[in-house]
CSV table of C-alpha atoms in Angstrom, one decimal:
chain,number,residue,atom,x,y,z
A,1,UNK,CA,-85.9,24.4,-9.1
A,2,UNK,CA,-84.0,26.7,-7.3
A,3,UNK,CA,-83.8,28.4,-4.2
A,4,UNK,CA,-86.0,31.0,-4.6
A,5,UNK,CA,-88.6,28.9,-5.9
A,6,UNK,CA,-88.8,26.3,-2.9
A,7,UNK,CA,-91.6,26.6,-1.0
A,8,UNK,CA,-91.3,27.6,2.3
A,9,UNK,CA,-92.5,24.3,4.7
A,10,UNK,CA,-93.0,24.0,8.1
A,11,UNK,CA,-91.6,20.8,10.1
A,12,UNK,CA,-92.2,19.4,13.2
A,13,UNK,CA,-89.0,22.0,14.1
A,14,UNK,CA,-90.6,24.6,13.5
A,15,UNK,CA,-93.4,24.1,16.4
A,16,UNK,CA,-91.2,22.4,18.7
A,17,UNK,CA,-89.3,25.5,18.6
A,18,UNK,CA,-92.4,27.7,18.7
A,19,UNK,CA,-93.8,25.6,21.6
A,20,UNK,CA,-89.8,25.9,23.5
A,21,UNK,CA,-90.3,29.6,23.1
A,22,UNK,CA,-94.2,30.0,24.4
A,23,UNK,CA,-92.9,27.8,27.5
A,24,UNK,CA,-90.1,30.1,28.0
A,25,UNK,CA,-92.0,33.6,27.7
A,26,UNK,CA,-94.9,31.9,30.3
A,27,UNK,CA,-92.1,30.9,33.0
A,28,UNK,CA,-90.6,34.5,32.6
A,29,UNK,CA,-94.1,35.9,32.4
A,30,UNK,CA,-95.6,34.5,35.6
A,31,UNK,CA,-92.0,35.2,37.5
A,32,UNK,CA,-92.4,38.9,36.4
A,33,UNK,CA,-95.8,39.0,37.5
A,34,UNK,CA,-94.9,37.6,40.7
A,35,UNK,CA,-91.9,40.1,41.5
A,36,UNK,CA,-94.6,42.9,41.1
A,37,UNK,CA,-94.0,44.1,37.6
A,38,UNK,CA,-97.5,43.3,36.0
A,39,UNK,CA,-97.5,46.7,34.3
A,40,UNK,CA,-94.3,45.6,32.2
A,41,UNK,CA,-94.8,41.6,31.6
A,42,UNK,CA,-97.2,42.5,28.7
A,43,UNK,CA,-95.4,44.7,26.6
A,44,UNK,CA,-91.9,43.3,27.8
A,45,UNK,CA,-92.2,39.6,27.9
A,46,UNK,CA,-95.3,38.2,26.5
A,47,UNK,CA,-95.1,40.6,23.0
A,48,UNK,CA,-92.3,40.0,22.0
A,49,UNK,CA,-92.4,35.7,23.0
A,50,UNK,CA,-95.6,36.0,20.8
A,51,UNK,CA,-93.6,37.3,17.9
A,52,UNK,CA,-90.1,35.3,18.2
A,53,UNK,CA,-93.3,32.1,18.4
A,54,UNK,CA,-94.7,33.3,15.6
A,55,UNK,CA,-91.9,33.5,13.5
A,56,UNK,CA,-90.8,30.5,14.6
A,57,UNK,CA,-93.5,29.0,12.7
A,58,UNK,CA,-92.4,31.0,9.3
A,59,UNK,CA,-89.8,29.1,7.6
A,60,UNK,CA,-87.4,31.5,5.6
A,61,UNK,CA,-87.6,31.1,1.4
A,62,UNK,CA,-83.4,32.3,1.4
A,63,UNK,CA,-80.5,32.1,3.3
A,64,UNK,CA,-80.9,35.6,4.3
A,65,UNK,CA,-84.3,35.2,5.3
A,66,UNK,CA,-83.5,32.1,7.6
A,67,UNK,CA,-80.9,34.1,9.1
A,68,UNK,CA,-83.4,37.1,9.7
A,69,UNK,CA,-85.6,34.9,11.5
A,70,UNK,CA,-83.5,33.4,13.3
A,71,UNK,CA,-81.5,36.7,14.3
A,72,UNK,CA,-85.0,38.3,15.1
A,73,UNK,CA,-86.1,35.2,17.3
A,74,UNK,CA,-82.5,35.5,19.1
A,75,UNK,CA,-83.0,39.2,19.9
A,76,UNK,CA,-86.3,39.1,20.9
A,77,UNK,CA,-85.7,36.3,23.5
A,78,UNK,CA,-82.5,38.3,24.7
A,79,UNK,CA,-85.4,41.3,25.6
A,80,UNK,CA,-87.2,39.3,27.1
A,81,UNK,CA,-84.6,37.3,29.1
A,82,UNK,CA,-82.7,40.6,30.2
A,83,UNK,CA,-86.4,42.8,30.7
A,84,UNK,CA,-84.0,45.8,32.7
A,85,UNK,CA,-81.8,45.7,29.5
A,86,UNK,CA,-84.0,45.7,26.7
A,87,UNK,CA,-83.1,48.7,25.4
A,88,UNK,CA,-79.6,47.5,25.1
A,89,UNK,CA,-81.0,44.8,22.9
A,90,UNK,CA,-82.5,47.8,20.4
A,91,UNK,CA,-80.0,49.8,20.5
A,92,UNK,CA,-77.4,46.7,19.8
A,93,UNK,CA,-80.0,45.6,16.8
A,94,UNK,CA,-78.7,46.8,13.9
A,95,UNK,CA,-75.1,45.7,14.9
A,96,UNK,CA,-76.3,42.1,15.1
A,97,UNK,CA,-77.7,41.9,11.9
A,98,UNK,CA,-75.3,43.6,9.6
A,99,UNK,CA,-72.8,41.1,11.6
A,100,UNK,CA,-74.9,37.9,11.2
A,101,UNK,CA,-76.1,39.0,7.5
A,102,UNK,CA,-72.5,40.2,6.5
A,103,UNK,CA,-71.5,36.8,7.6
A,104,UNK,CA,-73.8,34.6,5.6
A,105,UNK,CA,-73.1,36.8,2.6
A,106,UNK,CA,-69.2,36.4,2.6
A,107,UNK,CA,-69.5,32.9,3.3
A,108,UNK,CA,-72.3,32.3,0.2
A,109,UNK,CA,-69.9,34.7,-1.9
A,110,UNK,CA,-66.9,32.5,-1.4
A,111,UNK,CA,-68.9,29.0,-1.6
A,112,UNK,CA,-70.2,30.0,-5.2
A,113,UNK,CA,-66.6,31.2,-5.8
A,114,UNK,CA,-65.3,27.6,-5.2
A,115,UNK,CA,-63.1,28.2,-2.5
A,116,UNK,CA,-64.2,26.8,0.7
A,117,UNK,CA,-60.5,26.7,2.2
A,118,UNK,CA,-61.1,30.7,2.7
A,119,UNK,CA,-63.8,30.5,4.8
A,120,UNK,CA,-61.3,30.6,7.9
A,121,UNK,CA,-61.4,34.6,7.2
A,122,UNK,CA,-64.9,34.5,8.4
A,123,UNK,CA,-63.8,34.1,12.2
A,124,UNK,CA,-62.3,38.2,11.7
A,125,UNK,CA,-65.2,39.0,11.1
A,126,UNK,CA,-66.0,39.2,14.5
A,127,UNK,CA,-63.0,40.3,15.9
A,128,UNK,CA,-64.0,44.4,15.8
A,129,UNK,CA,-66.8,42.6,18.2
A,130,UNK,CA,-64.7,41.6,20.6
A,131,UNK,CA,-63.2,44.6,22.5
A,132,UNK,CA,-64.2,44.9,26.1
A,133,UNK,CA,-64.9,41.2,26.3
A,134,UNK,CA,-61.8,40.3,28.5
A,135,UNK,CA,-58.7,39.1,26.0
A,136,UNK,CA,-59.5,42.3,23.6
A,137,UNK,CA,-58.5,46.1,25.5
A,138,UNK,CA,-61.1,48.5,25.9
A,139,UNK,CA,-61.3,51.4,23.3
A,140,UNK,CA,-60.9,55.0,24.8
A,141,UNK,CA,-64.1,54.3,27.2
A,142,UNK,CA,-63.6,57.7,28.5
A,143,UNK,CA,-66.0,59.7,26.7
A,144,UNK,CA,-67.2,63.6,27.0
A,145,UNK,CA,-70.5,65.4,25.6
A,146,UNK,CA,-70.8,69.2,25.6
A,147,UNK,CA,-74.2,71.0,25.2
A,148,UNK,CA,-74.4,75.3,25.1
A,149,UNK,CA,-77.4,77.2,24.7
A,150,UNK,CA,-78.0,80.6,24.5
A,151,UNK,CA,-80.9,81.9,26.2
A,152,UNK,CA,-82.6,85.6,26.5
A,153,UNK,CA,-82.0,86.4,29.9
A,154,UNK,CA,-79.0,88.5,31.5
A,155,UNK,CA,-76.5,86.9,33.3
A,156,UNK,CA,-77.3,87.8,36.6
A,157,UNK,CA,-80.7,85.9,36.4
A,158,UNK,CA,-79.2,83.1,34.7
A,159,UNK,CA,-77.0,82.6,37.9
A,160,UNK,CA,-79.7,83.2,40.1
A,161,UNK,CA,-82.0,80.1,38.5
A,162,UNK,CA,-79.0,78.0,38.0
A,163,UNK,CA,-78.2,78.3,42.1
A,164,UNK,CA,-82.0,77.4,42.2
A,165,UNK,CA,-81.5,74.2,41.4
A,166,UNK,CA,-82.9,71.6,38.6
A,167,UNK,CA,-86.6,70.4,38.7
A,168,UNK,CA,-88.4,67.5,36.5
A,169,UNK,CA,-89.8,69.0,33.2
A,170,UNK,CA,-91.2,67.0,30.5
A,171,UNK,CA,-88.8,65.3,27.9
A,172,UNK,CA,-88.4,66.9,24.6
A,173,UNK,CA,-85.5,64.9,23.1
A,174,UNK,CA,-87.7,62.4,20.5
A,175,UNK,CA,-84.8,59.7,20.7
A,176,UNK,CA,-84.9,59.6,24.5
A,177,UNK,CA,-88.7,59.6,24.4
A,178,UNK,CA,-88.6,56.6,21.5
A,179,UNK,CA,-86.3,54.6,23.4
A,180,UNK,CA,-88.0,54.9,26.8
A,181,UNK,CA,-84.3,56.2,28.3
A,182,UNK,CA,-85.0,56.8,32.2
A,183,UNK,CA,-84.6,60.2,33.0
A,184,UNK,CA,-85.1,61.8,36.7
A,185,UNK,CA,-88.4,61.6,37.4
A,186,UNK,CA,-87.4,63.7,41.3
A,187,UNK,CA,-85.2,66.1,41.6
A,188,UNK,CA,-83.9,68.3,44.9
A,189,UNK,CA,-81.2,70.4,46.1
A,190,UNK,CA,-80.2,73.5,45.1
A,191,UNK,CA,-76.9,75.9,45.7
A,192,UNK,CA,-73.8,76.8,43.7
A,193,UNK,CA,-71.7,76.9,46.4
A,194,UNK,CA,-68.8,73.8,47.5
A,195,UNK,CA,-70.4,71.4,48.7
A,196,UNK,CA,-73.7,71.6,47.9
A,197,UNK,CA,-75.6,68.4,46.7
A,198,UNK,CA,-78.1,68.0,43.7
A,199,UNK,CA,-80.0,64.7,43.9
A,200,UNK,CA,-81.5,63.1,40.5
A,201,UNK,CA,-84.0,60.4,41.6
A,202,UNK,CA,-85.0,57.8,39.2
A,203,UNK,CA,-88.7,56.1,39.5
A,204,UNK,CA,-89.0,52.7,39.0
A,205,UNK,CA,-90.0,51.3,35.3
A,206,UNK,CA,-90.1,48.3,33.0
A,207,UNK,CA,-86.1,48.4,32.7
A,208,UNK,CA,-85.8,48.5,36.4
A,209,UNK,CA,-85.2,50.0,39.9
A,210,UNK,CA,-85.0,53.7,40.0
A,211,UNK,CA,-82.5,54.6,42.1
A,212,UNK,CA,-80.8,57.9,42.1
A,213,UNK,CA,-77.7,59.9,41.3
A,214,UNK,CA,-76.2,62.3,43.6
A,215,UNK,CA,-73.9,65.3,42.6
A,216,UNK,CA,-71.5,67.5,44.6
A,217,UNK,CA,-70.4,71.0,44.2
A,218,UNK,CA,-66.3,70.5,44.3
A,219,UNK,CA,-65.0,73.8,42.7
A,220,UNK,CA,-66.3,77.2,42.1
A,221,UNK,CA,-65.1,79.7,39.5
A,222,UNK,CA,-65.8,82.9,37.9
A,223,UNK,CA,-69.4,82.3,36.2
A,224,UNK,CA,-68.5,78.5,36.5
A,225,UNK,CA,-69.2,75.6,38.6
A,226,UNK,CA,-67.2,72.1,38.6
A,227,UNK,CA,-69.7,69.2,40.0
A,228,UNK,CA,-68.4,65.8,41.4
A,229,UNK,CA,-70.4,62.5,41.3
A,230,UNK,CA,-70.1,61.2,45.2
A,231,UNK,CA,-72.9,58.3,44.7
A,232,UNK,CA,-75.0,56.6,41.9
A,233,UNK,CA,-77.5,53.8,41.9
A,234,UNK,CA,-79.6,55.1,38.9
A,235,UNK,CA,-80.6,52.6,36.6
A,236,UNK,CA,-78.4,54.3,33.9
A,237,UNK,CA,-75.5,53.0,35.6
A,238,UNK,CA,-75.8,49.9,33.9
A,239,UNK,CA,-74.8,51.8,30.7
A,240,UNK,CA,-72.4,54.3,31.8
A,241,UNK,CA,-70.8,56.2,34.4
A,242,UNK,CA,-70.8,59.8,35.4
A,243,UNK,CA,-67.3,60.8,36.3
A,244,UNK,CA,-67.6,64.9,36.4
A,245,UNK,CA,-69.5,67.8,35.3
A,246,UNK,CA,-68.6,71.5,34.5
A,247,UNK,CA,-71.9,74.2,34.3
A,248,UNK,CA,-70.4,77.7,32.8
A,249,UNK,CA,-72.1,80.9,31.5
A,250,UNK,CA,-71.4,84.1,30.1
A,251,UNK,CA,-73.0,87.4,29.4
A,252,UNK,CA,-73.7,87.3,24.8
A,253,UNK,CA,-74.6,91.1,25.5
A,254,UNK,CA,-77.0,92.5,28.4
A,255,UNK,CA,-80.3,90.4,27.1
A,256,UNK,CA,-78.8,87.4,26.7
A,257,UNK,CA,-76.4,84.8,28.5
A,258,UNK,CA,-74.9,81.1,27.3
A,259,UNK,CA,-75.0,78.6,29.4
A,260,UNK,CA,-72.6,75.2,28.7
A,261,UNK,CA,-72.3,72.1,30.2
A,262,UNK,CA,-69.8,69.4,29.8
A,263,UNK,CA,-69.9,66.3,31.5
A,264,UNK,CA,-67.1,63.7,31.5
A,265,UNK,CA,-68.4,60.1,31.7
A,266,UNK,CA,-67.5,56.4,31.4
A,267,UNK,CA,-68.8,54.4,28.6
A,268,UNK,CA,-70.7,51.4,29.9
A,269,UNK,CA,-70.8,49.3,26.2
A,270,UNK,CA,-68.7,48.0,23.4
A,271,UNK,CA,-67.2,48.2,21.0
A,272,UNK,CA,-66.4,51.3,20.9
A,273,UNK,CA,-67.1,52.2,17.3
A,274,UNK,CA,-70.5,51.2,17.4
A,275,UNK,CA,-71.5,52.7,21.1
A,276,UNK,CA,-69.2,55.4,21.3
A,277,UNK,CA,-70.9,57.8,19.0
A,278,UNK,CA,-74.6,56.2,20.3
A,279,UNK,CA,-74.1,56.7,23.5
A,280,UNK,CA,-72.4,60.0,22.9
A,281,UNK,CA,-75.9,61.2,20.9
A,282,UNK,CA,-77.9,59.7,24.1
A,283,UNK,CA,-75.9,61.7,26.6
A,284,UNK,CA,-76.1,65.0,24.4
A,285,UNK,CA,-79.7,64.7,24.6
A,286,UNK,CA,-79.5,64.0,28.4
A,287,UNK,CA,-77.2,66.7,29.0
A,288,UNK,CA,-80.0,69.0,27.4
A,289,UNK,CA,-82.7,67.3,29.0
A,290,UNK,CA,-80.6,68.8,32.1
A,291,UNK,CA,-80.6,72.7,30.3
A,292,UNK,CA,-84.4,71.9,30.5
A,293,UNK,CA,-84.3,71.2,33.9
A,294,UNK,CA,-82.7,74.3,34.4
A,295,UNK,CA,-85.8,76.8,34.0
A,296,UNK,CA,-84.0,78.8,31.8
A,297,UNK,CA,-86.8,79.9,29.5
């Protein structure tokens, strides 16, 4: 009989495991509940404990299904230990699986091949996973995103409601709205001029404290405005760094006027060819949440 026609069994393993993991998610559970985060510990700790138990209990027919399992189980502990972080975790999901399924593949490629001695190559595997994590040098961390739109108003009005200041409108963007990205839920401040201040506040959700961002008028042009970032303790600080914005416009003809905006920011995660172009697509969509924000329509 082989492989694929083993039954699956479950051992003694496979509840100890499922009863290490239930006595886990309840410890976490009642410590979120006690730190005033009731509204979170249900879809944040105790759904996804129920499912690493549960598949804890479903022993995996193939190599690649063990591995599946066990990957899954490892992740969704991971959410539930870092809560704030959990979208980290998803986002970092299909990275850890081609890695850990890659893995088992070479190494059953090169066991049916009869060549055990090369299974030292598997260790390189890993090494595009180590940048950022101290030995390894970061990888151009110092990213920029550029969003213009063109909207159908001249460009005197276009100034006049960009000196107005942002406010909170609803989110469009369906991967921000999927992956529950904070955005500012209060917003004040207003002014074009040097020295003026626009304040992004963050409210408090199941990833964290709020906090809030504060930015800085620092240089004034001809139909363009350079912002500084003078204080941050938003949540999305964990993930990256602002480091400066640039808000331009220009007359397309007398009915309509583009506005740009560039911001320069800091890459949080790594490696760098996995995150880079994520975070990248995340911060486009930010940066025209912030067109939104504008009242432009």
């Amino acid at each position: 009989m082989n492989e694929q026609d083993r039954p699956p069994r479950r051992t003694a393993a496979n509840w100890v495991l499922a009863g290490l993991i239930s006595a886990f998610g309840m410890v976490v559970f009642v410590a979120t509940v006690l730190d005033g985060r009731a509204d979170s510990a249900l879809l944040f700790v105790l759904l996804p404990t129920a499912l690493a138990a549960t598949l804890a209990l479903l022993p995996g027919r193939t190599a690649h299904g063990r591995v599946f399992v066990v990957t899954t189980i490892a992740l969704l502990l991971a959410a539930v230990a870092l809560h704030e972080g959990a979208v980290c975790v998803v986002l970092a999901a299909p990275l850890v699986y081609a890695v850990s399924h890659g893995t088992t593949a070479l190494i059953r490629a090169l066991r049916d091949a009869s060549r055990p001695y090369a299974v030292i190559a598997v260790p390189l595997l890993l090494l595009p996973g180590l940048e950022g994590s101290g030995p390894a040098p970061r990888l151009a961390p110092d990213q920029s995103v550029e969003v213009a739109r063109v909207v159908a108003l001249p460009a005197d009005q276009v100034a006049a409601r960009l000196a107005a200041g942002p406010r909170p409108v609803p989110v469009r963007s369906v991967p921000l709205r999927l992956l529950g990205v904070p955005t500012p839920g209060q917003v004040s401040g207003d002014g074009l001029d040097p020295g003026d201040r626009w304040m992004f506040g963050y409210h408090g959700s199941a990833h964290g404290p709020g906090g809030h961002l504060l930015a800085e008028v620092e240089t004034v042009g001809v139909q363009r405005v350079g912002f500084r970032f003078v204080e941050d303790s938003s949540i999305t600080a964990r993930w990256f760094r602002w480091r400066h914005a640039t808000l331009s416009w220009r007359a397309v003809d007398e009915r309509h006027t583009e506005v740009r905006i560039r911001v320069d920011y800091t890459r949080g995660l790594d490696p760098s060819w996995y995150f880079g172009p994520i975070q990248q697509a995340l911060l486009g969509a930010g940066t025209g949440h912030l067109l939104d924000m504008m009242a432009l329509r």
